[in-house]
Tab-separated table of C-alpha atoms and ligand atoms in Angstrom:
chain	number	residue	atom	x	y	z
A	1	MET	CA	-5.306	25.161	-3.486
A	2	ILE	CA	-1.610	24.521	-3.627
A	3	THR	CA	0.380	26.815	-5.878
A	4	LEU	CA	2.849	25.006	-8.019
A	5	ASP	CA	6.402	26.085	-8.559
A	6	TYR	CA	6.139	26.200	-12.352
A	7	GLU	CA	9.698	27.215	-12.954
A	8	GLY	CA	10.846	24.344	-10.738
A	9	ILE	CA	8.651	21.954	-12.679
A	10	TRP	CA	10.146	23.123	-15.964
A	11	LYS	CA	13.694	22.791	-14.646
A	12	GLU	CA	13.000	19.291	-13.444
A	13	THR	CA	11.418	18.442	-16.810
A	14	LEU	CA	14.601	19.569	-18.547
A	15	ILE	CA	16.743	17.457	-16.229
A	16	GLN	CA	14.665	14.395	-16.991
A	17	LEU	CA	14.635	15.072	-20.724
A	18	GLN	CA	18.378	15.429	-20.652
A	19	ASN	CA	18.569	12.001	-19.069
A	20	ASP	CA	16.312	10.430	-21.661
A	21	LEU	CA	17.556	12.001	-24.866
A	22	ARG	CA	20.780	11.703	-26.758
A	23	GLU	CA	23.111	14.551	-25.942
A	24	GLU	CA	22.963	16.182	-29.384
A	25	GLU	CA	19.198	15.910	-29.426
A	26	PHE	CA	18.863	17.576	-26.087
A	27	SER	CA	21.328	20.371	-26.747
A	28	GLY	CA	19.950	20.899	-30.239
A	29	TRP	CA	16.336	21.360	-29.241
A	30	PHE	CA	16.160	22.187	-25.568
A	31	SER	CA	19.137	24.263	-24.572
A	32	ASP	CA	17.663	27.363	-26.236
A	33	ILE	CA	14.242	27.075	-24.667
A	34	LYS	CA	13.816	29.594	-21.883
A	35	TYR	CA	11.294	29.603	-19.086
A	36	LEU	CA	9.227	32.821	-19.325
A	37	ARG	CA	6.354	32.709	-16.842
A	38	ALA	CA	3.351	30.831	-15.535
A	39	ASP	CA	0.005	31.595	-17.098
A	40	GLY	CA	-2.852	30.019	-15.182
A	41	ASN	CA	-2.019	26.347	-15.132
A	42	ASN	CA	0.340	26.724	-18.076
A	43	ILE	CA	4.052	27.008	-18.287
A	44	VAL	CA	5.075	29.511	-20.938
A	45	VAL	CA	8.477	29.021	-22.524
A	46	GLY	CA	10.235	30.965	-25.249
A	47	LEU	CA	11.899	29.556	-28.371
A	48	PRO	CA	14.038	31.200	-31.025
A	49	SER	CA	11.833	30.414	-34.057
A	50	ALA	CA	8.583	28.944	-35.307
A	51	PHE	CA	10.584	26.217	-36.994
A	52	HIS	CA	12.185	25.318	-33.689
A	53	ARG	CA	8.825	25.379	-31.938
A	54	ASP	CA	7.218	23.059	-34.456
A	55	LYS	CA	10.079	20.623	-34.297
A	56	VAL	CA	9.735	20.430	-30.552
A	57	LYS	CA	5.975	20.060	-30.776
A	58	ASN	CA	6.103	17.389	-33.451
A	59	HIS	CA	8.808	15.280	-31.936
A	60	TYR	CA	8.837	15.797	-28.233
A	61	GLN	CA	5.391	17.008	-27.162
A	62	ASN	CA	4.207	13.656	-25.822
A	63	LEU	CA	7.408	13.112	-23.948
A	64	ILE	CA	7.326	16.625	-22.457
A	65	ASP	CA	3.677	16.248	-21.458
A	66	SER	CA	4.223	12.915	-19.778
A	67	LYS	CA	7.192	14.268	-17.824
A	68	ILE	CA	5.355	17.382	-16.710
A	69	LYS	CA	2.365	15.362	-15.669
A	70	VAL	CA	4.403	13.008	-13.553
A	71	ILE	CA	6.464	15.804	-12.021
A	72	SER	CA	3.608	18.169	-11.269
A	73	GLY	CA	0.992	15.535	-10.555
A	74	ASP	CA	-1.350	17.852	-12.374
A	75	ASP	CA	-2.610	18.775	-15.814
A	76	VAL	CA	-0.065	21.478	-16.383
A	77	LEU	CA	0.255	22.397	-20.046
A	78	ILE	CA	3.123	23.945	-21.877
A	79	LYS	CA	2.763	26.976	-24.147
A	80	TYR	CA	5.309	28.337	-26.552
A	81	GLU	CA	6.222	31.863	-27.534
A	82	ILE	CA	8.631	32.888	-30.213
A	83	THR	CA	11.197	35.125	-28.583
A	84	GLY	CA	13.515	35.472	-31.566
A	85	LYS	CA	17.151	34.603	-31.966
A	86	THR	CA	18.766	35.222	-28.647
A	87	THR	CA	21.917	33.275	-29.253
A	88	GLU	CA	23.915	32.208	-32.239
A	89	LYS	CA	23.639	28.653	-31.157
A	90	GLU	CA	20.259	27.970	-32.639
A	91	THR	CA	21.548	28.475	-36.172
A	92	VAL	CA	23.631	25.385	-35.720
A	93	GLN	CA	22.015	22.657	-37.732
A	94	VAL	CA	21.155	19.739	-35.564
A	95	LYS	CA	20.165	16.514	-37.155
A	96	SER	CA	16.572	15.749	-36.523
A	97	PRO	CA	15.905	12.296	-35.065
A	98	GLU	CA	13.549	11.679	-37.966
A	99	LYS	CA	13.495	12.734	-41.581
A	100	ASN	CA	13.999	16.398	-42.311
A	101	GLU	CA	10.783	18.256	-42.888
A	102	GLY	CA	11.736	21.682	-44.143
A	103	SER	CA	8.175	22.973	-44.209
A	104	ALA	CA	7.375	21.926	-40.680
A	105	ALA	CA	6.610	25.510	-39.735
A	106	ASN	CA	3.554	25.484	-41.963
A	107	THR	CA	2.210	22.078	-41.201
A	108	PRO	CA	-0.627	21.755	-38.719
A	109	VAL	CA	0.604	20.802	-35.310
A	110	LYS	CA	-0.433	17.511	-33.808
A	111	THR	CA	-2.336	18.030	-30.596
A	112	THR	CA	-1.380	15.762	-27.748
A	113	LYS	CA	-4.754	15.562	-26.118
A	114	THR	CA	-6.046	12.860	-28.394
A	115	LYS	CA	-8.020	10.004	-26.912
A	116	GLU	CA	-5.921	7.395	-28.618
A	117	LYS	CA	-4.234	4.551	-26.799
A	118	ARG	CA	-1.991	6.003	-24.147
A	119	GLU	CA	1.709	5.785	-24.680
A	120	GLN	CA	3.711	3.319	-22.661
A	121	HIS	CA	4.170	4.689	-19.142
A	122	PRO	CA	7.717	6.030	-18.874
A	123	GLN	CA	8.356	4.559	-15.425
A	124	MET	CA	7.352	0.960	-16.123
A	125	ARG	CA	8.575	-1.880	-18.292
A	126	ASP	CA	6.153	-2.726	-21.059
A	127	ASP	CA	6.777	-6.463	-20.681
A	128	TYR	CA	5.769	-6.530	-17.012
A	129	THR	CA	2.156	-7.419	-17.714
A	130	PHE	CA	-0.368	-9.923	-16.370
A	131	GLU	CA	-0.244	-11.800	-19.672
A	132	ARG	CA	3.413	-12.504	-19.125
A	133	PHE	CA	3.071	-13.414	-15.474
A	134	VAL	CA	2.786	-17.172	-15.041
A	135	LYS	CA	0.484	-18.132	-12.209
A	136	GLY	CA	0.996	-21.141	-9.989
A	137	GLU	CA	0.486	-22.327	-6.459
A	138	ASN	CA	3.387	-20.193	-5.309
A	139	ASN	CA	1.851	-16.887	-6.366
A	140	ASN	CA	-1.848	-17.458	-6.943
A	141	PHE	CA	-3.205	-15.234	-4.231
A	142	ALA	CA	-0.837	-12.378	-5.002
A	143	ALA	CA	-1.564	-12.565	-8.739
A	144	ASN	CA	-5.339	-12.703	-8.274
A	145	ALA	CA	-5.365	-9.831	-5.806
A	146	ALA	CA	-3.163	-7.792	-8.126
A	147	PHE	CA	-5.508	-8.409	-11.014
A	148	ALA	CA	-8.555	-7.452	-8.937
A	149	ILE	CA	-6.828	-4.203	-7.984
A	150	SER	CA	-6.032	-3.354	-11.567
A	151	LYS	CA	-9.733	-3.741	-12.419
A	152	ASN	CA	-10.889	-1.634	-9.496
A	153	PRO	CA	-8.110	0.582	-8.204
A	154	GLY	CA	-8.687	2.167	-4.826
A	155	LYS	CA	-11.674	-0.029	-4.107
A	156	ALA	CA	-10.471	-3.477	-3.192
A	157	TYR	CA	-7.265	-4.406	-1.378
A	158	ASN	CA	-5.901	-1.022	-0.400
A	159	PRO	CA	-3.054	-0.635	0.456
A	160	PHE	CA	-1.627	-3.727	-1.183
A	161	LEU	CA	1.747	-5.113	-0.200
A	162	ILE	CA	3.625	-7.734	-2.204
A	163	TYR	CA	6.508	-9.328	-0.347
A	164	GLY	CA	8.970	-12.134	-0.926
A	165	GLY	CA	12.583	-12.945	-1.723
A	166	VAL	CA	14.706	-11.674	-4.549
A	167	GLY	CA	13.814	-12.501	-8.160
A	168	LEU	CA	10.360	-13.885	-7.395
A	169	GLY	CA	8.321	-11.389	-9.415
A	170	LYS	CA	7.432	-8.602	-6.967
A	171	THR	CA	8.380	-5.800	-9.333
A	172	HIS	CA	6.805	-7.575	-12.295
A	173	LEU	CA	3.486	-8.002	-10.511
A	174	MET	CA	3.406	-4.459	-9.171
A	175	GLN	CA	4.119	-3.003	-12.595
A	176	ALA	CA	1.516	-5.291	-14.153
A	177	ILE	CA	-1.042	-3.495	-11.982
A	178	GLY	CA	0.329	-0.129	-13.082
A	179	ASN	CA	0.491	-1.035	-16.757
A	180	HIS	CA	-3.043	-2.392	-16.762
A	181	ILE	CA	-4.468	0.720	-15.112
A	182	HIS	CA	-2.434	3.037	-17.314
A	183	GLU	CA	-3.584	1.278	-20.450
A	184	ASN	CA	-7.240	1.000	-19.562
A	185	SER	CA	-8.053	4.275	-17.859
A	186	ASP	CA	-7.098	7.918	-17.599
A	187	LEU	CA	-5.870	7.498	-14.063
A	188	ARG	CA	-2.498	8.900	-13.137
A	189	VAL	CA	-0.009	6.246	-12.149
A	190	ILE	CA	3.297	6.911	-10.448
A	191	CYS	CA	5.706	4.017	-10.194
A	192	ILE	CA	8.950	4.595	-8.354
A	193	THR	CA	11.677	2.754	-6.500
A	194	SER	CA	12.115	3.592	-2.853
A	195	GLU	CA	15.581	4.814	-3.644
A	196	ASN	CA	14.316	7.358	-6.164
A	197	PHE	CA	11.503	8.374	-3.869
A	198	LEU	CA	14.083	9.091	-1.193
A	199	ASN	CA	16.293	11.012	-3.615
A	200	GLU	CA	13.422	13.173	-4.795
A	201	TYR	CA	12.433	13.797	-1.229
A	202	LEU	CA	15.975	14.875	-0.353
A	203	ASP	CA	16.164	17.087	-3.448
A	204	GLY	CA	12.879	18.640	-2.449
A	205	LEU	CA	14.185	19.391	1.022
A	206	GLY	CA	17.531	20.663	-0.195
A	207	GLN	CA	16.173	22.963	-2.864
A	208	ASN	CA	13.123	24.162	-1.043
A	209	LYS	CA	10.853	22.398	-3.492
A	210	MET	CA	8.860	20.308	-1.067
A	211	SER	CA	5.628	21.691	-2.453
A	212	ILE	CA	6.399	20.085	-5.816
A	213	PHE	CA	7.258	16.801	-4.175
A	214	LYS	CA	4.138	16.788	-2.012
A	215	ASN	CA	1.899	17.877	-4.810
A	216	LYS	CA	3.212	15.172	-7.083
A	217	TYR	CA	2.827	12.287	-4.682
A	218	ARG	CA	-0.320	13.350	-2.902
A	219	HIS	CA	-2.274	13.971	-6.071
A	220	THR	CA	-1.818	10.827	-8.024
A	221	ASP	CA	-4.481	8.155	-8.492
A	222	VAL	CA	-2.188	5.196	-8.158
A	223	LEU	CA	1.122	5.132	-6.320
A	224	LEU	CA	3.447	2.145	-6.716
A	225	ILE	CA	6.599	2.070	-4.577
A	226	ASP	CA	9.136	-0.714	-5.009
A	227	ASP	CA	11.334	-2.217	-2.283
A	228	ILE	CA	10.250	-0.260	0.768
A	229	GLN	CA	12.747	-2.120	2.959
A	230	PHE	CA	15.052	0.577	1.598
A	231	PHE	CA	13.396	3.096	3.969
A	232	THR	CA	14.739	1.225	6.979
A	233	ASP	CA	16.384	3.609	9.420
A	234	LYS	CA	15.407	6.689	7.388
A	235	PRO	CA	12.887	8.453	9.637
A	236	GLY	CA	12.521	11.609	7.529
A	237	VAL	CA	11.300	9.915	4.406
A	238	GLN	CA	9.204	7.496	6.470
A	239	GLU	CA	7.402	10.500	7.941
A	240	GLU	CA	6.802	11.900	4.473
A	241	LEU	CA	5.572	8.523	3.252
A	242	PHE	CA	3.219	8.347	6.218
A	243	HIS	CA	1.546	11.621	5.217
A	244	THR	CA	1.457	10.678	1.542
A	245	PHE	CA	-0.061	7.383	2.560
A	246	ASN	CA	-2.814	9.052	4.589
A	247	ALA	CA	-3.635	11.647	1.951
A	248	LEU	CA	-3.996	9.009	-0.744
A	249	LEU	CA	-5.887	6.533	1.367
A	250	ASP	CA	-8.339	9.223	2.476
A	251	ALA	CA	-8.950	10.077	-1.155
A	252	LYS	CA	-9.446	6.370	-1.976
A	253	LYS	CA	-6.420	6.270	-4.230
A	254	GLN	CA	-4.637	2.984	-4.771
A	255	LEU	CA	-1.352	2.249	-3.020
A	256	VAL	CA	0.862	-0.706	-3.877
A	257	PHE	CA	4.200	-1.531	-2.284
A	258	THR	CA	6.760	-4.275	-2.501
A	259	CYS	CA	9.105	-5.413	0.211
A	260	ASP	CA	11.667	-8.183	0.540
A	261	ARG	CA	10.261	-9.344	3.905
A	262	PRO	CA	7.050	-9.197	5.906
A	263	ILE	CA	6.295	-5.725	7.272
A	264	SER	CA	6.406	-6.953	10.848
A	265	GLU	CA	10.052	-7.743	10.327
A	266	LEU	CA	11.095	-4.338	9.154
A	267	LYS	CA	13.394	-2.993	11.778
A	268	LYS	CA	13.775	0.731	12.472
A	269	PHE	CA	10.461	1.450	10.870
A	270	SER	CA	8.037	3.832	12.544
A	271	ASP	CA	5.211	2.050	14.341
A	272	ARG	CA	2.546	4.226	12.866
A	273	LEU	CA	3.779	3.537	9.365
A	274	ILE	CA	3.791	-0.197	10.065
A	275	SER	CA	0.272	0.022	11.408
A	276	ARG	CA	-0.783	1.738	8.189
A	277	PHE	CA	0.605	-1.171	6.195
A	278	GLU	CA	-1.149	-3.599	8.488
A	279	LEU	CA	-4.467	-2.052	7.438
A	280	GLY	CA	-4.227	-3.422	3.970
A	281	VAL	CA	-3.786	-6.703	2.193
A	282	LYS	CA	-0.497	-8.550	2.133
A	283	ALA	CA	0.443	-11.216	-0.348
A	284	ASP	CA	3.659	-13.163	-0.421
A	285	LEU	CA	5.421	-14.688	-3.384
A	286	GLN	CA	7.017	-18.061	-2.795
A	287	PRO	CA	9.781	-19.584	-4.907
A	288	PRO	CA	8.341	-21.493	-7.865
A	289	ARG	CA	8.236	-25.265	-7.587
A	290	TYR	CA	9.283	-27.593	-10.363
A	291	GLU	CA	5.951	-27.400	-12.243
A	292	GLU	CA	5.903	-23.634	-12.092
A	293	ARG	CA	9.485	-23.417	-13.219
A	294	CYS	CA	8.602	-25.496	-16.285
A	295	ALA	CA	5.589	-23.297	-17.012
A	296	ILE	CA	7.684	-20.135	-16.788
A	297	LEU	CA	10.341	-21.513	-19.141
A	298	ILE	CA	7.705	-22.556	-21.667
A	299	SER	CA	6.047	-19.163	-21.502
A	300	VAL	CA	9.279	-17.206	-21.905
A	301	ALA	CA	10.406	-19.434	-24.784
A	302	ASN	CA	7.047	-18.834	-26.489
A	303	VAL	CA	7.371	-15.106	-26.181
A	304	ARG	CA	10.864	-15.297	-27.635
A	305	GLY	CA	9.554	-17.483	-30.473
A	306	VAL	CA	12.010	-20.225	-29.615
A	307	SER	CA	11.127	-23.898	-29.640
A	308	ILE	CA	12.528	-25.860	-26.786
A	309	SER	CA	12.081	-29.550	-26.007
A	310	ASP	CA	10.474	-31.016	-22.885
A	311	GLU	CA	13.796	-32.619	-21.972
A	312	VAL	CA	15.582	-29.287	-21.923
A	313	ILE	CA	12.762	-27.694	-19.925
A	314	ASP	CA	12.981	-30.565	-17.459
A	315	LEU	CA	16.750	-30.340	-17.217
A	316	MET	CA	16.713	-26.635	-16.537
A	317	SER	CA	13.789	-26.714	-14.117
A	318	LYS	CA	15.431	-29.458	-12.103
A	319	ASN	CA	18.732	-27.672	-11.895
A	320	ILE	CA	17.829	-24.053	-11.356
A	321	SER	CA	15.678	-23.673	-8.315
A	322	SER	CA	16.886	-20.438	-6.754
A	323	ASN	CA	14.400	-17.990	-8.244
A	324	VAL	CA	12.635	-16.900	-11.430
A	325	ARG	CA	15.261	-14.347	-12.335
A	326	ASP	CA	18.042	-16.956	-12.431
A	327	LEU	CA	15.828	-19.314	-14.380
A	328	ILE	CA	15.043	-16.764	-17.077
A	329	ALA	CA	18.639	-15.570	-17.207
A	330	ALA	CA	19.772	-19.151	-17.857
A	331	LEU	CA	17.240	-19.559	-20.639
A	332	ASN	CA	18.256	-16.286	-22.278
A	333	ASN	CA	21.823	-17.366	-22.015
A	334	ILE	CA	21.315	-20.627	-23.830
A	335	ILE	CA	19.078	-19.030	-26.470
A	336	ALA	CA	21.762	-16.469	-27.190
A	337	TYR	CA	24.398	-19.181	-27.463
A	338	THR	CA	22.456	-21.469	-29.786
A	339	GLU	CA	21.317	-18.567	-31.982
A	340	LEU	CA	24.889	-17.464	-32.346
A	341	MET	CA	26.009	-20.973	-33.267
A	342	GLY	CA	22.987	-21.525	-35.505
A	343	LYS	CA	22.096	-24.717	-33.662
A	344	PRO	CA	18.893	-26.009	-32.091
A	345	ILE	CA	18.721	-26.238	-28.312
A	346	THR	CA	19.545	-29.863	-27.579
A	347	VAL	CA	19.874	-31.500	-24.183
A	348	GLU	CA	23.588	-32.010	-24.815
A	349	ILE	CA	24.170	-28.373	-25.607
A	350	ALA	CA	22.050	-27.302	-22.676
A	351	GLN	CA	23.926	-29.603	-20.364
A	352	ARG	CA	27.322	-28.528	-21.517
A	353	HIS	CA	26.688	-24.865	-21.940
A	354	LEU	CA	24.776	-24.414	-18.727
A	355	LYS	CA	27.133	-26.420	-16.594
A	356	ASN	CA	28.603	-23.274	-15.150
A	357	ILE	CA	25.237	-21.781	-14.425
A	358	PHE	CA	24.007	-24.982	-12.828
A	359	SER	CA	26.963	-25.275	-10.573
A	360	ALA	CA	26.724	-21.593	-9.643
A	361	SER	CA	23.070	-22.078	-8.886
A	362	ARG	CA	23.827	-25.162	-6.794
A	363	GLN	CA	26.341	-23.134	-4.908
A	364	ALA	CA	23.810	-20.391	-4.434
A	365	ASN	CA	21.581	-23.111	-3.117
A	366	LEU	CA	21.983	-23.596	0.533
A	367	SER	CA	23.873	-26.466	1.983
A	368	MET	CA	22.332	-28.410	4.866
A	369	ASP	CA	25.540	-27.671	6.651
A	370	SER	CA	24.937	-23.926	6.797
A	371	ILE	CA	21.360	-24.497	7.921
A	372	ILE	CA	22.501	-26.761	10.747
A	373	ARG	CA	25.203	-24.304	11.779
A	374	VAL	CA	22.948	-21.241	11.920
A	375	VAL	CA	20.109	-23.005	13.719
A	376	ALA	CA	22.477	-24.572	16.246
A	377	GLU	CA	24.161	-21.279	16.963
A	378	ASN	CA	20.834	-19.528	17.348
A	379	PHE	CA	19.923	-21.911	20.180
A	380	GLY	CA	23.362	-21.870	21.801
A	381	LEU	CA	24.136	-25.398	20.571
A	382	THR	CA	26.787	-26.947	18.333
A	383	PRO	CA	26.217	-28.577	14.926
A	384	ASN	CA	27.152	-31.893	16.505
A	385	ASP	CA	24.326	-31.521	18.999
A	386	LEU	CA	21.879	-31.423	16.097
A	387	LYS	CA	23.575	-34.254	14.233
A	388	GLY	CA	23.857	-36.464	17.309
A	389	LYS	CA	21.341	-38.523	19.225
A	390	LYS	CA	20.851	-36.473	22.404
A	391	LYS	CA	17.216	-36.296	23.413
A	392	SER	CA	17.078	-33.264	25.696
A	393	GLN	CA	14.105	-31.063	24.945
A	394	ASN	CA	15.989	-28.012	23.640
A	395	ILE	CA	18.179	-30.093	21.349
A	396	VAL	CA	15.246	-32.053	19.958
A	397	SER	CA	13.282	-28.863	19.172
A	398	ALA	CA	16.250	-27.211	17.467
A	399	ARG	CA	16.923	-30.375	15.468
A	400	GLN	CA	13.300	-30.584	14.326
A	401	LEU	CA	13.355	-26.951	13.340
A	402	ALA	CA	16.565	-27.377	11.339
A	403	MET	CA	15.095	-30.359	9.480
A	404	TYR	CA	11.899	-28.462	8.749
A	405	ILE	CA	13.836	-25.457	7.447
A	406	GLY	CA	16.100	-27.759	5.450
A	407	ARG	CA	13.104	-29.207	3.673
A	408	GLU	CA	11.676	-25.763	3.034
A	409	MET	CA	14.806	-24.041	1.838
A	410	THR	CA	16.456	-26.764	-0.215
A	411	GLU	CA	15.425	-29.326	-2.747
A	412	TYR	CA	16.895	-32.166	-0.714
A	413	SER	CA	14.716	-35.177	-0.062
A	414	THR	CA	13.951	-36.313	3.481
A	415	THR	CA	16.402	-39.185	2.957
A	416	GLU	CA	19.186	-36.791	2.009
A	417	ILE	CA	18.367	-34.544	4.929
A	418	GLY	CA	18.459	-37.540	7.271
A	419	GLN	CA	21.979	-38.335	6.040
A	420	ASP	CA	23.153	-34.815	6.835
A	421	PHE	CA	21.856	-35.205	10.389
A	422	GLY	CA	24.261	-37.995	11.230
A	423	GLY	CA	22.545	-40.706	9.205
A	424	LYS	CA	19.003	-40.540	10.489
A	425	ASP	CA	16.149	-42.335	8.833
A	426	HIS	CA	13.851	-40.426	6.475
A	427	THR	CA	10.870	-41.267	8.685
A	428	THR	CA	12.563	-39.409	11.540
A	429	VAL	CA	12.869	-36.386	9.284
A	430	MET	CA	9.216	-36.682	8.235
A	431	HIS	CA	8.191	-36.944	11.852
A	432	SER	CA	10.192	-33.819	12.777
A	433	ILE	CA	8.710	-31.828	9.910
A	434	ASN	CA	5.203	-32.826	10.936
A	435	LYS	CA	5.910	-31.854	14.534
A	436	ILE	CA	6.883	-28.351	13.445
A	437	LYS	CA	3.874	-28.104	11.150
A	438	GLY	CA	1.678	-28.956	14.130
A	439	LYS	CA	3.370	-26.378	16.342
A	440	LEU	CA	2.956	-23.729	13.675
A	441	LEU	CA	-0.799	-24.115	13.916
A	442	THR	CA	-0.859	-23.185	17.567
A	443	ASP	CA	2.187	-20.973	17.964
A	444	PRO	CA	2.190	-17.904	15.690
A	445	ALA	CA	5.517	-16.702	17.104
A	446	LEU	CA	7.197	-19.770	15.638
A	447	ASP	CA	6.497	-18.458	12.160
A	448	THR	CA	8.542	-15.356	12.895
A	449	THR	CA	11.330	-17.413	14.458
A	450	ILE	CA	11.512	-19.515	11.310
A	451	ASP	CA	11.535	-16.494	9.030
A	452	ASN	CA	14.310	-14.903	11.045
A	453	LEU	CA	16.321	-18.104	10.947
A	454	LYS	CA	15.867	-18.357	7.193
A	455	ARG	CA	17.150	-14.850	6.759
A	456	SER	CA	20.191	-15.509	8.931
A	457	ILE	CA	20.862	-18.683	6.955
A	458	LYS	CA	20.772	-16.790	3.667
A	459	GLU	CA	23.089	-14.134	5.046
A	460	TYR	CA	25.432	-16.755	6.418
A	461	SER	CA	25.607	-18.705	3.187
A	462	ALA	CA	26.129	-15.538	1.140
A	463	LYS	CA	29.278	-14.908	3.173
A	464	HIS	CA	30.638	-18.456	3.133
B	501	ADP	P1	11.663	-9.214	-7.672
B	501	ADP	O1	11.159	-7.814	-7.845
B	501	ADP	O2	10.820	-10.030	-6.763
B	501	ADP	O3	13.105	-9.275	-7.302
B	501	ADP	P2	11.220	-9.350	-10.531
B	501	ADP	O4	9.817	-8.866	-10.590
B	501	ADP	O5	12.292	-8.406	-10.921
B	501	ADP	O6	11.553	-9.946	-9.081
B	501	ADP	O7	11.321	-10.694	-11.408
B	501	ADP	C1	12.535	-11.222	-11.869
B	501	ADP	C2	12.366	-11.744	-13.282
B	501	ADP	O8	11.527	-12.885	-13.272
B	501	ADP	C3	11.695	-10.759	-14.209
B	501	ADP	O9	12.240	-10.906	-15.477
B	501	ADP	C4	10.239	-11.193	-14.224
B	501	ADP	O10	9.605	-10.843	-15.427
B	501	ADP	C5	10.366	-12.679	-14.075
B	501	ADP	N1	9.247	-13.321	-13.379
B	501	ADP	C6	9.081	-13.400	-12.037
B	501	ADP	N2	7.969	-14.070	-11.729
B	501	ADP	C7	7.417	-14.446	-12.891
B	501	ADP	C8	6.247	-15.202	-13.245
B	501	ADP	N3	5.423	-15.706	-12.311
B	501	ADP	N4	5.997	-15.374	-14.551
B	501	ADP	C9	6.825	-14.900	-15.495
B	501	ADP	N5	7.934	-14.186	-15.240
B	501	ADP	C10	8.238	-13.971	-13.949
B	502	MG	MG1	12.146	-5.996	-7.591
């Protein structure tokens, strides 16, 4: 059995409480609590008075318990002892966050181990639920797999990896799994960004508290880690993740990760870690198409209790195609504006007010020009080679690829794409796209080439 560093756990709890609470709350109620000792699986702390103890129990017990549980990964309880007035500080009257209850010392203390509905998990957003996640062709598989996992954690689809571009719902879907499990079971869920995981790991190393770190992450029932591309080129934490991964998988605990690209394209990632990811199920999220964009807008407007006409939905869905985040941000923006002005959301207002957003989103949208440039350069050709009529094999393949990617990455029609390629006919573009589709069936490496090109195109257009 691993022995826990109880004092370390308490210190970490205080740090987290300090982060969560208002300054006067924290200094009023927690600065006089002293760590005394460990007693079995309990942490014993001392307080200046029974009044102080009961205040803490009544107002902060649930919060303290949830912190300790997440930090220790165990059912560590906290016990209080009255140690008397050790400082003058505790006589300072601090305003209670709720109404004053002078007789609190005599009132029975609420126990925290009730079987009522669990409190919202402190590491997840309460609105990232399945109910609020709009399904469509672009995310069907990912959403269904996620839902199956939340019904049966550790059994089906383990480990589960959600990948896709920015703002497409990776974090939402991952937290929906966590929220569902947290709400419907007693299982322990840890949800963390890769950045925080790394920071905790480094803290653990630096302060000789690795046992706390290991104990926390290797003894949870469900571990959700967001944006693992962040671990690129960080071998130490990758090694730690590898062991955490194995311990949890052996114990049939559920693992869920998100990543902004397919695992196979993570560079500077240890092979054995990649092969662990390859064991599981991978689901990608694609950008929403027009229909899905409409459905998302309708759903968000419903939740906000705002009525919004089909014309406005159509206008917005047609103009904002980058990702779900931008779409929702635009809607929130226009709702805020019309509420402030006390006006309904009309097409005219939407058009006028969102003009800036639309043009920004168009800009964020890729131009055919950058696609042609990046693809040409990748094959050692010039943009004019792709726009011209030369029929040599390498030029034709690069041209077809650029047209295919153009169709995939932009909303341009085949006619518009043809124009950007030196005035070619839309049937030529269709033909090229079909050629690539055919090749994709027989040449798996082409898929990777295309993904790499898409990434370079995004990087290029972000800089230009
Ligand atoms: P990612 O992690 O992929 O960058 P997020 O999960 O942060 O994206 O999603 C961005 C925003 O879009 C969030 O507000 C999220 O709730 C919303 N969102 C994404 N996909 C959907 C969807 N299918 N239905 C409803 N809201 C969505
Ligand atoms: Mg995210």
